[in-house]
Structures are given as structure tokens and as C-alpha cells.
Amino acid sequence: MTQNGLGLALGNQAARTEGPRGAELLAQAVAAFRSALEVYTREQLPQYWAGTQDNLGAALWRAPKSRGSRSE
């Protein structure tokens, strides 16, 4: 739960921070969520896995467009 909580905190801080620093915080949040998913497997902890997947998706959605294409 620690990495998921860290990802949430970093994502919230990124939302309050503009420019490159905000993008870096968001990248750290994504890394924390991905780290949590190494523990929260779909087979063993499906509820935590689903919640963390949702958090990861939200962080990736907020990521700068330059990191990938996204239809709006």
C-alpha cells in the first residue's frame, strides 16, 4: 500500500506544480504505481490491483501529451 499511497501523493503534488517539475513528479507517481503493481497482482489481490490500475491510468492521462498520443 505504501507505493500506491506514494503515487497518490506525488500525483496530487504534480497537479499543484507547473512546468517540468510537475511533469517529473507525475513521472515519479507513475513509477510508484507500477512498483505497487509488482506486489498487487490481479490473481492474488484483485481489489488492490484494480484500484492501482485506476490510479495509474489517471496519472498517465494527466501526463504531458509529448509522452504519447491521446485523442481528446
Coordinates of N, CA and C in Angstrom, one line a residue:
M1 N 0.8 -1.2 0.0 CA 0.0 0.0 0.0 C 0.9 1.3 0.0
T2 N 2.1 1.1 0.5 CA 2.9 2.3 0.5 C 3.2 2.9 -0.8
Q3 N 3.5 2.1 -1.8 CA 3.9 2.6 -3.1 C 2.6 3.3 -3.8
N4 N 1.5 2.7 -3.6 CA 0.2 3.2 -4.1 C 0.0 4.6 -3.4
G5 N 0.1 4.7 -2.1 CA 0.0 5.9 -1.4 C 1.0 7.0 -1.9
L6 N 2.2 6.6 -2.1 CA 3.2 7.5 -2.6 C 2.8 8.0 -3.9
G7 N 2.3 7.1 -4.8 CA 1.9 7.6 -6.1 C 0.8 8.6 -6.0
L8 N -0.2 8.4 -5.1 CA -1.3 9.3 -5.0 C -0.7 10.7 -4.5
A9 N 0.2 10.7 -3.5 CA 0.7 11.9 -3.0 C 1.5 12.6 -4.1
L10 N 2.3 11.9 -4.8 CA 3.1 12.5 -5.9 C 2.2 13.1 -7.0
G11 N 1.1 12.4 -7.3 CA 0.2 12.8 -8.3 C -0.5 14.1 -7.9
N12 N -0.9 14.2 -6.6 CA -1.5 15.4 -6.1 C -0.6 16.6 -6.1
Q13 N 0.7 16.3 -5.7 CA 1.7 17.4 -5.8 C 1.9 17.8 -7.2
A14 N 1.9 16.9 -8.1 CA 2.1 17.2 -9.5 C 1.0 18.1 -10.1
A15 N -0.2 17.9 -9.6 CA -1.3 18.7 -10.0 C -1.2 20.1 -9.6
R16 N -0.4 20.3 -8.5 CA -0.3 21.7 -8.0 C 1.0 22.4 -8.4
T17 N 1.8 21.7 -9.2 CA 3.1 22.1 -9.7 C 3.1 22.3 -11.2
E18 N 3.5 23.4 -11.7 CA 3.6 23.7 -13.1 C 4.9 23.4 -13.7
G19 N 5.0 23.2 -15.0 CA 6.2 23.1 -15.7 C 6.9 21.7 -15.6
P20 N 8.2 21.7 -15.9 CA 8.9 20.5 -15.9 C 8.9 19.8 -14.5
R21 N 8.9 20.5 -13.4 CA 8.9 19.9 -12.1 C 7.6 19.1 -11.9
G22 N 6.5 19.6 -12.4 CA 5.2 18.9 -12.3 C 5.2 17.7 -13.1
A23 N 5.8 17.7 -14.3 CA 5.9 16.5 -15.1 C 6.8 15.5 -14.5
E24 N 7.8 15.9 -13.8 CA 8.7 15.0 -13.2 C 8.0 14.3 -12.0
L25 N 7.3 15.1 -11.2 CA 6.5 14.5 -10.1 C 5.5 13.4 -10.6
L26 N 4.9 13.8 -11.7 CA 3.9 12.8 -12.3 C 4.6 11.6 -12.8
A27 N 5.8 11.7 -13.4 CA 6.5 10.5 -13.8 C 6.9 9.7 -12.6
Q28 N 7.2 10.3 -11.5 CA 7.5 9.6 -10.3 C 6.3 8.8 -9.7
A29 N 5.1 9.5 -9.9 CA 3.9 8.9 -9.5 C 3.6 7.6 -10.3
V30 N 3.8 7.7 -11.6 CA 3.6 6.6 -12.5 C 4.5 5.4 -12.1
A31 N 5.8 5.8 -11.8 CA 6.7 4.7 -11.4 C 6.3 4.1 -10.1
A32 N 5.8 4.9 -9.1 CA 5.3 4.3 -7.9 C 4.1 3.3 -8.1
F33 N 3.2 3.7 -8.9 CA 2.1 2.9 -9.2 C 2.5 1.6 -9.9
R34 N 3.4 1.7 -10.8 CA 4.0 0.5 -11.5 C 4.7 -0.4 -10.5
S35 N 5.4 0.2 -9.5 CA 6.0 -0.6 -8.5 C 5.0 -1.3 -7.6
A36 N 3.9 -0.6 -7.3 CA 2.9 -1.3 -6.5 C 2.3 -2.5 -7.2
L37 N 2.2 -2.4 -8.5 CA 1.6 -3.4 -9.3 C 2.4 -4.7 -9.3
E38 N 3.7 -4.6 -8.9 CA 4.5 -5.8 -8.8 C 4.1 -6.6 -7.6
V39 N 3.5 -6.0 -6.6 CA 3.0 -6.6 -5.4 C 1.5 -7.0 -5.5
Y40 N 0.7 -6.0 -6.0 CA -0.7 -6.2 -6.2 C -1.0 -6.9 -7.5
T41 N -1.0 -8.2 -7.5 CA -1.2 -8.9 -8.7 C -2.7 -9.1 -8.8
R42 N -3.2 -9.3 -10.1 CA -4.6 -9.5 -10.4 C -5.1 -10.8 -9.7
E43 N -4.2 -11.8 -9.7 CA -4.6 -13.1 -9.2 C -4.7 -13.1 -7.6
Q44 N -3.8 -12.4 -7.0 CA -3.7 -12.5 -5.5 C -4.4 -11.4 -4.8
L45 N -4.4 -10.2 -5.3 CA -5.1 -9.1 -4.7 C -5.9 -8.3 -5.7
P46 N -6.9 -8.8 -6.2 CA -7.6 -8.2 -7.3 C -8.2 -6.8 -7.0
Q47 N -8.7 -6.6 -5.8 CA -9.2 -5.3 -5.5 C -8.1 -4.2 -5.5
Y48 N -7.0 -4.5 -4.9 CA -5.9 -3.5 -4.8 C -5.3 -3.4 -6.2
W49 N -5.2 -4.4 -7.0 CA -4.7 -4.4 -8.3 C -5.6 -3.4 -9.2
A50 N -6.9 -3.6 -9.1 CA -7.8 -2.8 -9.8 C -7.7 -1.3 -9.4
G51 N -7.7 -1.0 -8.1 CA -7.5 0.4 -7.7 C -6.2 1.0 -8.1
T52 N -5.2 0.2 -8.1 CA -3.9 0.8 -8.5 C -3.8 1.0 -10.0
Q53 N -4.5 0.1 -10.8 CA -4.6 0.2 -12.2 C -5.3 1.5 -12.5
D54 N -6.4 1.8 -11.8 CA -7.2 3.0 -12.0 C -6.3 4.3 -11.7
N55 N -5.5 4.2 -10.6 CA -4.7 5.3 -10.3 C -3.6 5.5 -11.3
L56 N -3.0 4.4 -11.8 CA -2.0 4.5 -12.9 C -2.6 5.1 -14.1
G57 N -3.8 4.7 -14.5 CA -4.5 5.2 -15.7 C -4.7 6.7 -15.6
A58 N -5.2 7.2 -14.4 CA -5.4 8.6 -14.2 C -4.1 9.4 -14.3
A59 N -3.0 8.9 -13.7 CA -1.7 9.6 -13.8 C -1.2 9.6 -15.3
L60 N -1.4 8.5 -16.0 CA -1.0 8.5 -17.4 C -1.8 9.5 -18.2
W61 N -3.1 9.6 -17.9 CA -4.0 10.5 -18.6 C -3.5 12.0 -18.4
R62 N -3.1 12.3 -17.2 CA -2.6 13.6 -16.9 C -1.2 13.9 -17.4
A63 N -0.5 12.9 -17.9 CA 0.9 13.1 -18.3 C 0.9 14.0 -19.6
P64 N 2.0 14.7 -19.7 CA 2.1 15.6 -20.9 C 1.9 14.9 -22.2
K65 N 1.2 15.5 -23.1 CA 0.9 14.9 -24.4 C 2.2 14.5 -25.2
S66 N 3.3 15.1 -24.9 CA 4.5 14.8 -25.6 C 5.0 13.4 -25.3
R67 N 4.5 12.8 -24.2 CA 4.9 11.4 -23.8 C 4.1 10.4 -24.6
G68 N 3.2 10.8 -25.4 CA 2.4 9.8 -26.1 C 1.2 10.5 -26.7
S69 N 0.5 9.8 -27.7 CA -0.6 10.4 -28.3 C -1.9 10.0 -27.5
R70 N -2.8 11.0 -27.5 CA -4.1 10.8 -26.8 C -5.2 11.5 -27.5
S71 N -6.2 10.9 -27.8 CA -7.4 11.5 -28.5 C -8.2 12.3 -27.5
E72 N -8.6 13.5 -27.8 CA -9.5 14.2 -26.9 C -10.7 14.7 -27.7

